[in-house]
């Protein structure tokens, strides 16, 4: 199943997305203007592709994990997005309230990493017990 990155109202929707290595990224232009999608990855080949209004969606894949891949529009410099490329399905992007849920996590001890564009990353260790819910809170501090 493809993960969609849309260009709508001259912003990327969503602003942050997660995708697995090898999973298709579907890039859509819902605007009436040309966009230039510039993916500035370090572990994967960079790409820079124009997409005029009304153009068909195009698809790309990432071969290597990388958190986070910045995406810019060379036509509209305020447009930014971030793509987290991971090797397993145990990831989430927070909702409007800053909450997230990762379902189907097997019992065990895990290191959970949270990332923000403003404050970087923070790690927490969490133990998941069989048939139970675990809660982890992250607090980012401005230095």
Coordinates of N, CA and C in Angstrom, one line a residue:
X1 N 0.9 -1.2 0.0 CA 0.0 0.0 0.0 C 0.9 1.2 0.0
X2 N 0.6 2.2 -0.9 CA 1.4 3.4 -1.0 C 1.0 4.4 0.1
X3 N 2.0 5.2 0.5 CA 1.8 6.3 1.4 C 1.8 7.5 0.5
X4 N 0.8 8.4 0.7 CA 0.6 9.6 -0.1 C 1.2 10.8 0.5
X5 N 2.0 11.6 -0.3 CA 2.4 12.9 0.0 C 1.7 13.8 -1.0
X6 N 0.8 14.6 -0.5 CA 0.0 15.5 -1.4 C 0.6 17.0 -1.3
X7 N 0.4 17.7 -2.3 CA 0.7 19.2 -2.3 C -0.6 19.9 -2.5
X8 N -1.0 20.5 -1.4 CA -2.4 21.1 -1.4 C -2.3 22.4 -0.7
X9 N -2.8 23.5 -1.4 CA -2.7 24.8 -0.8 C -1.2 25.3 -0.6
X10 N -0.4 24.8 -1.5 CA 1.1 25.1 -1.4 C 1.7 24.7 0.0
X11 N 1.2 23.6 0.5 CA 1.9 22.9 1.7 C 1.8 21.4 1.4
X12 N 2.8 20.7 2.0 CA 2.8 19.3 1.9 C 1.8 18.7 3.0
X13 N 1.0 17.7 2.5 CA 0.1 17.1 3.4 C 0.3 15.6 3.3
X14 N 0.7 14.9 4.3 CA 1.0 15.4 5.7 C 2.4 16.1 5.7
X15 N 2.6 16.8 6.8 CA 3.9 17.5 7.0 C 5.0 16.5 7.4
X16 N 4.6 15.5 8.2 CA 5.5 14.4 8.6 C 4.8 13.1 8.2
X17 N 5.5 12.1 7.6 CA 5.0 10.8 7.4 C 6.0 9.8 7.6
X18 N 5.5 8.6 7.9 CA 6.3 7.4 8.0 C 6.1 6.4 6.9
X19 N 7.1 5.7 6.5 CA 7.0 4.8 5.4 C 8.1 3.7 5.7
X20 N 7.8 2.5 5.2 CA 8.8 1.4 5.3 C 9.7 1.3 4.1
X21 N 10.9 0.8 4.3 CA 11.8 0.6 3.2 C 11.1 -0.3 2.2
X22 N 11.2 0.2 0.9 CA 10.5 -0.6 -0.2 C 9.1 -0.3 -0.4
X23 N 8.4 0.4 0.5 CA 7.0 0.8 0.4 C 6.9 2.0 -0.6
X24 N 5.9 2.0 -1.5 CA 5.8 3.1 -2.5 C 5.4 4.4 -1.8
X25 N 6.0 5.4 -2.2 CA 5.6 6.8 -1.9 C 4.9 7.4 -3.1
X26 N 3.6 7.7 -2.9 CA 2.8 8.3 -4.0 C 2.8 9.8 -3.9
X27 N 3.3 10.5 -4.9 CA 3.4 12.0 -4.8 C 2.3 12.6 -5.7
X28 N 1.4 13.4 -5.1 CA 0.3 14.0 -5.8 C 0.4 15.5 -5.8
X29 N -0.1 16.1 -6.8 CA -0.2 17.6 -6.9 C -1.6 17.9 -7.0
X30 N -2.3 18.4 -5.9 CA -3.7 18.8 -5.9 C -3.8 20.3 -6.2
X31 N -2.7 21.0 -6.4 CA -2.7 22.4 -6.6 C -2.8 22.8 -8.1
X32 N -3.1 24.0 -8.4 CA -3.2 24.5 -9.8 C -1.9 25.2 -10.1
X33 N -0.8 24.8 -9.6 CA 0.5 25.4 -9.9 C 1.5 24.2 -9.9
X34 N 2.6 24.5 -10.6 CA 3.7 23.5 -10.6 C 4.5 23.5 -9.3
X35 N 4.8 22.3 -8.9 CA 5.7 22.1 -7.7 C 6.9 21.3 -8.1
X36 N 8.0 21.5 -7.4 CA 9.2 20.8 -7.6 C 9.6 20.1 -6.3
X37 N 9.4 18.8 -6.3 CA 9.7 18.0 -5.1 C 11.1 17.6 -5.0
X38 N 11.8 18.1 -4.0 CA 13.2 17.9 -3.8 C 13.4 17.1 -2.5
X39 N 13.7 15.8 -2.6 CA 14.0 14.9 -1.5 C 15.5 14.9 -1.2
X40 N 15.8 15.4 0.0 CA 17.3 15.6 0.3 C 17.7 14.5 1.2
X41 N 17.7 13.2 0.8 CA 18.1 12.1 1.6 C 19.6 12.0 1.7
X42 N 20.1 11.3 2.7 CA 21.5 11.0 2.8 C 21.8 9.5 2.6
X43 N 21.0 8.6 3.1 CA 21.2 7.2 3.0 C 20.6 6.6 1.7
X44 N 19.8 7.4 1.0 CA 19.1 7.0 -0.3 C 19.5 8.1 -1.3
X45 N 19.4 7.7 -2.6 CA 19.6 8.7 -3.6 C 18.6 9.9 -3.5
X46 N 19.2 11.1 -3.6 CA 18.3 12.3 -3.6 C 17.6 12.3 -5.0
X47 N 16.4 13.0 -5.0 CA 15.7 13.2 -6.2 C 15.0 14.5 -6.2
X48 N 14.8 15.0 -7.4 CA 14.3 16.4 -7.5 C 13.4 16.3 -8.8
X49 N 12.1 16.4 -8.6 CA 11.2 16.1 -9.8 C 10.1 17.2 -9.8
X50 N 9.9 17.8 -10.9 CA 8.8 18.7 -11.1 C 7.5 18.0 -11.3
X51 N 6.4 18.6 -10.9 CA 5.1 18.0 -11.1 C 4.1 19.2 -11.4
X52 N 3.7 19.3 -12.7 CA 2.8 20.4 -13.1 C 1.4 20.1 -12.6
X53 N 0.5 21.1 -12.6 CA -0.9 20.9 -12.2 C -1.5 19.9 -13.1
X54 N -2.3 19.1 -12.5 CA -3.1 18.1 -13.3 C -2.2 16.9 -13.7
X55 N -1.0 16.8 -13.4 CA -0.1 15.7 -13.7 C -0.5 14.5 -12.9
X56 N -0.3 13.3 -13.5 CA -0.5 12.1 -12.8 C 0.4 11.9 -11.6
X57 N -0.1 11.3 -10.6 CA 0.8 11.0 -9.4 C 2.1 10.2 -9.9
X58 N 3.2 10.4 -9.2 CA 4.3 9.5 -9.5 C 4.7 8.8 -8.2
X59 N 5.5 7.7 -8.3 CA 5.8 6.9 -7.2 C 7.3 6.8 -7.1
X60 N 7.8 6.7 -5.8 CA 9.2 6.5 -5.5 C 9.3 5.5 -4.4
X61 N 10.5 4.9 -4.2 CA 10.7 4.0 -3.1 C 12.1 4.3 -2.5
X62 N 12.2 4.0 -1.2 CA 13.5 4.2 -0.5 C 14.0 2.8 -0.2
X63 N 15.3 2.6 -0.5 CA 15.9 1.3 -0.3 C 16.6 1.2 1.1
X64 N 16.8 2.3 1.8 CA 17.5 2.2 3.1 C 16.8 3.0 4.1
X65 N 16.9 2.6 5.4 CA 16.2 3.4 6.5 C 16.9 4.7 6.6
X66 N 16.1 5.7 7.0 CA 16.6 7.1 7.2 C 15.6 7.9 7.9
X67 N 15.9 8.5 9.1 CA 15.0 9.3 9.9 C 15.8 10.6 10.2
X68 N 15.3 11.7 9.8 CA 14.1 12.0 8.9 C 14.7 12.6 7.6
X69 N 14.0 12.3 6.5 CA 14.4 12.8 5.2 C 13.7 14.2 5.0
X70 N 14.4 15.3 4.8 CA 13.7 16.5 4.5 C 13.3 16.6 3.0
X71 N 12.1 17.2 2.8 CA 11.5 17.4 1.5 C 11.2 18.9 1.4
X72 N 11.6 19.4 0.2 CA 11.4 20.9 0.0 C 10.8 21.0 -1.4
X73 N 10.2 22.1 -1.7 CA 9.7 22.5 -3.0 C 10.6 23.6 -3.5
X74 N 11.3 23.4 -4.6 CA 12.1 24.4 -5.1 C 11.4 25.6 -5.7
X75 N 10.1 25.4 -6.0 CA 9.2 26.5 -6.5 C 8.7 27.4 -5.3
X76 N 8.4 26.8 -4.2 CA 7.8 27.4 -3.0 C 8.6 27.1 -1.8
X77 N 9.6 27.9 -1.4 CA 10.6 27.6 -0.4 C 10.0 27.4 1.0
X78 N 8.8 27.8 1.3 CA 8.2 27.6 2.6 C 7.6 26.2 2.7
X79 N 7.5 25.5 1.6 CA 6.9 24.1 1.7 C 8.0 23.1 2.2
X80 N 7.7 22.5 3.3 CA 8.6 21.5 3.9 C 7.9 20.3 4.4
X81 N 8.4 19.1 4.3 CA 7.9 17.9 4.8 C 9.1 17.1 5.3
X82 N 8.7 16.0 6.1 CA 9.8 15.1 6.6 C 9.2 13.7 6.4
X83 N 10.1 12.8 6.0 CA 9.7 11.4 5.8 C 10.6 10.5 6.6
X84 N 10.0 9.7 7.5 CA 10.7 8.7 8.3 C 10.7 7.4 7.6
X85 N 11.8 6.9 7.1 CA 11.9 5.6 6.4 C 12.5 4.6 7.4
X86 N 11.7 3.6 7.7 CA 12.0 2.6 8.7 C 11.9 1.2 8.2
X87 N 12.5 0.2 8.9 CA 12.5 -1.2 8.5 C 11.4 -2.1 9.0
X88 N 10.6 -1.5 9.9 CA 9.5 -2.4 10.4 C 8.2 -1.5 10.6
X89 N 7.1 -2.2 10.8 CA 5.8 -1.4 10.9 C 5.6 -0.8 12.3
X90 N 6.5 -0.9 13.2 CA 6.3 -0.4 14.6 C 6.7 1.1 14.7
X91 N 5.9 1.9 14.0 CA 6.1 3.4 14.1 C 4.8 4.1 14.0
X92 N 4.8 5.4 14.4 CA 3.6 6.2 14.3 C 4.0 7.7 14.2
X93 N 3.0 8.4 13.6 CA 3.1 9.9 13.6 C 2.1 10.4 14.5
X94 N 2.5 11.4 15.3 CA 1.5 11.9 16.3 C 0.4 12.6 15.6
X95 N -0.8 12.7 16.3 CA -1.9 13.4 15.8 C -1.9 14.8 16.3
X96 N -2.9 15.6 16.1 CA -3.0 17.0 16.4 C -2.7 17.3 17.9
X97 N -3.1 16.3 18.8 CA -2.9 16.5 20.2 C -1.5 16.0 20.7
X98 N -0.7 15.5 19.7 CA 0.6 15.0 20.1 C 0.6 13.6 20.6
X99 N -0.4 12.9 20.4 CA -0.5 11.5 20.9 C -0.3 10.5 19.7
X100 N 0.1 9.3 20.1 CA 0.3 8.3 19.1 C 0.0 6.9 19.7
X101 N -0.3 6.0 18.8 CA -0.5 4.6 19.2 C 0.2 3.7 18.2
X102 N 0.9 2.7 18.8 CA 1.6 1.7 18.0 C 0.9 0.4 18.4
X103 N 0.2 -0.3 17.5 CA -0.5 -1.5 17.8 C 0.3 -2.7 17.4
X104 N 0.0 -3.9 18.0 CA 0.6 -5.1 17.6 C 2.1 -5.3 18.0
X105 N 2.5 -4.6 19.0 CA 3.9 -4.7 19.5 C 4.1 -6.0 20.3
X106 N 5.0 -6.8 19.9 CA 5.2 -8.1 20.7 C 5.8 -7.7 22.1
X107 N 5.5 -8.6 23.1 CA 6.1 -8.4 24.4 C 7.6 -8.3 24.3
X108 N 8.2 -7.4 25.1 CA 9.6 -7.2 25.2 C 10.0 -5.8 25.6
X109 N 11.3 -5.6 25.6 CA 11.8 -4.2 26.0 C 12.2 -3.5 24.7
X110 N 11.9 -2.3 24.6 CA 12.1 -1.5 23.4 C 12.7 -0.2 23.7
X111 N 13.5 0.4 22.8 CA 13.9 1.8 22.8 C 13.0 2.5 21.8
X112 N 12.3 3.5 22.3 CA 11.4 4.3 21.5 C 12.1 5.6 21.3
X113 N 12.1 6.1 20.0 CA 12.7 7.4 19.7 C 11.6 8.3 19.1
X114 N 11.5 9.5 19.7 CA 10.6 10.5 19.2 C 11.4 11.6 18.5
X115 N 10.9 12.2 17.5 CA 11.6 13.2 16.7 C 10.7 14.4 16.5
X116 N 11.2 15.6 16.6 CA 10.5 16.8 16.1 C 11.5 17.6 15.3
X117 N 11.0 18.4 14.4 CA 11.8 19.2 13.5 C 12.5 20.3 14.3
X118 N 11.8 20.8 15.4 CA 12.3 21.9 16.2 C 13.3 21.4 17.3
X119 N 13.0 20.3 18.0 CA 13.8 19.9 19.1 C 14.6 18.7 18.9
X120 N 14.6 18.0 17.8 CA 15.4 16.9 17.5 C 14.8 15.6 18.1
X121 N 15.6 14.7 18.6 CA 15.2 13.4 19.1 C 15.3 13.2 20.6
X122 N 14.5 12.3 21.1 CA 14.6 11.9 22.5 C 14.2 10.4 22.5
X123 N 15.0 9.7 23.4 CA 14.8 8.2 23.5 C 14.2 7.9 24.8
X124 N 13.4 6.9 24.9 CA 12.9 6.3 26.1 C 12.8 4.8 26.0
X125 N 13.1 4.1 27.1 CA 12.9 2.6 27.1 C 11.6 2.3 27.6
X126 N 10.9 1.3 27.0 CA 9.6 0.9 27.4 C 9.6 -0.7 27.4
X127 N 8.9 -1.2 28.4 CA 8.7 -2.7 28.5 C 7.2 -2.9 28.2
X128 N 7.0 -3.8 27.2 CA 5.7 -4.1 26.8 C 5.4 -5.6 27.3
X129 N 4.3 -5.7 28.1 CA 3.9 -7.0 28.6 C 2.8 -7.6 27.7
X130 N 2.8 -8.9 27.5 CA 1.8 -9.5 26.7 C 0.4 -9.1 27.1
X131 N -0.5 -8.8 26.2 CA -1.9 -8.4 26.4 C -2.1 -7.2 27.3
X132 N -1.1 -6.3 27.3 CA -1.2 -5.1 28.1 C -0.9 -3.9 27.2
X133 N -1.3 -2.7 27.7 CA -1.0 -1.4 27.1 C 0.2 -0.8 27.8
X134 N 1.1 -0.2 27.1 CA 2.2 0.5 27.8 C 2.1 2.0 27.3
X135 N 2.4 2.9 28.3 CA 2.4 4.3 28.0 C 3.8 4.9 28.1
X136 N 4.1 5.8 27.2 CA 5.4 6.5 27.2 C 5.1 8.0 27.0
X137 N 5.7 8.8 27.8 CA 5.5 10.3 27.6 C 6.8 10.9 27.3
X138 N 6.9 11.7 26.3 CA 8.1 12.5 25.9 C 7.9 13.9 26.2
X139 N 8.9 14.6 26.7 CA 8.9 16.0 27.0 C 10.1 16.6 26.3
X140 N 10.0 17.5 25.4 CA 11.1 18.1 24.7 C 11.4 19.4 25.4
X141 N 12.7 19.7 25.6 CA 13.1 20.9 26.2 C 13.9 21.8 25.3
X142 N 13.6 23.1 25.2 CA 14.3 24.0 24.4 C 15.5 24.4 25.1
X143 N 16.7 24.3 24.5 CA 18.0 24.6 25.1 C 18.4 26.0 24.7

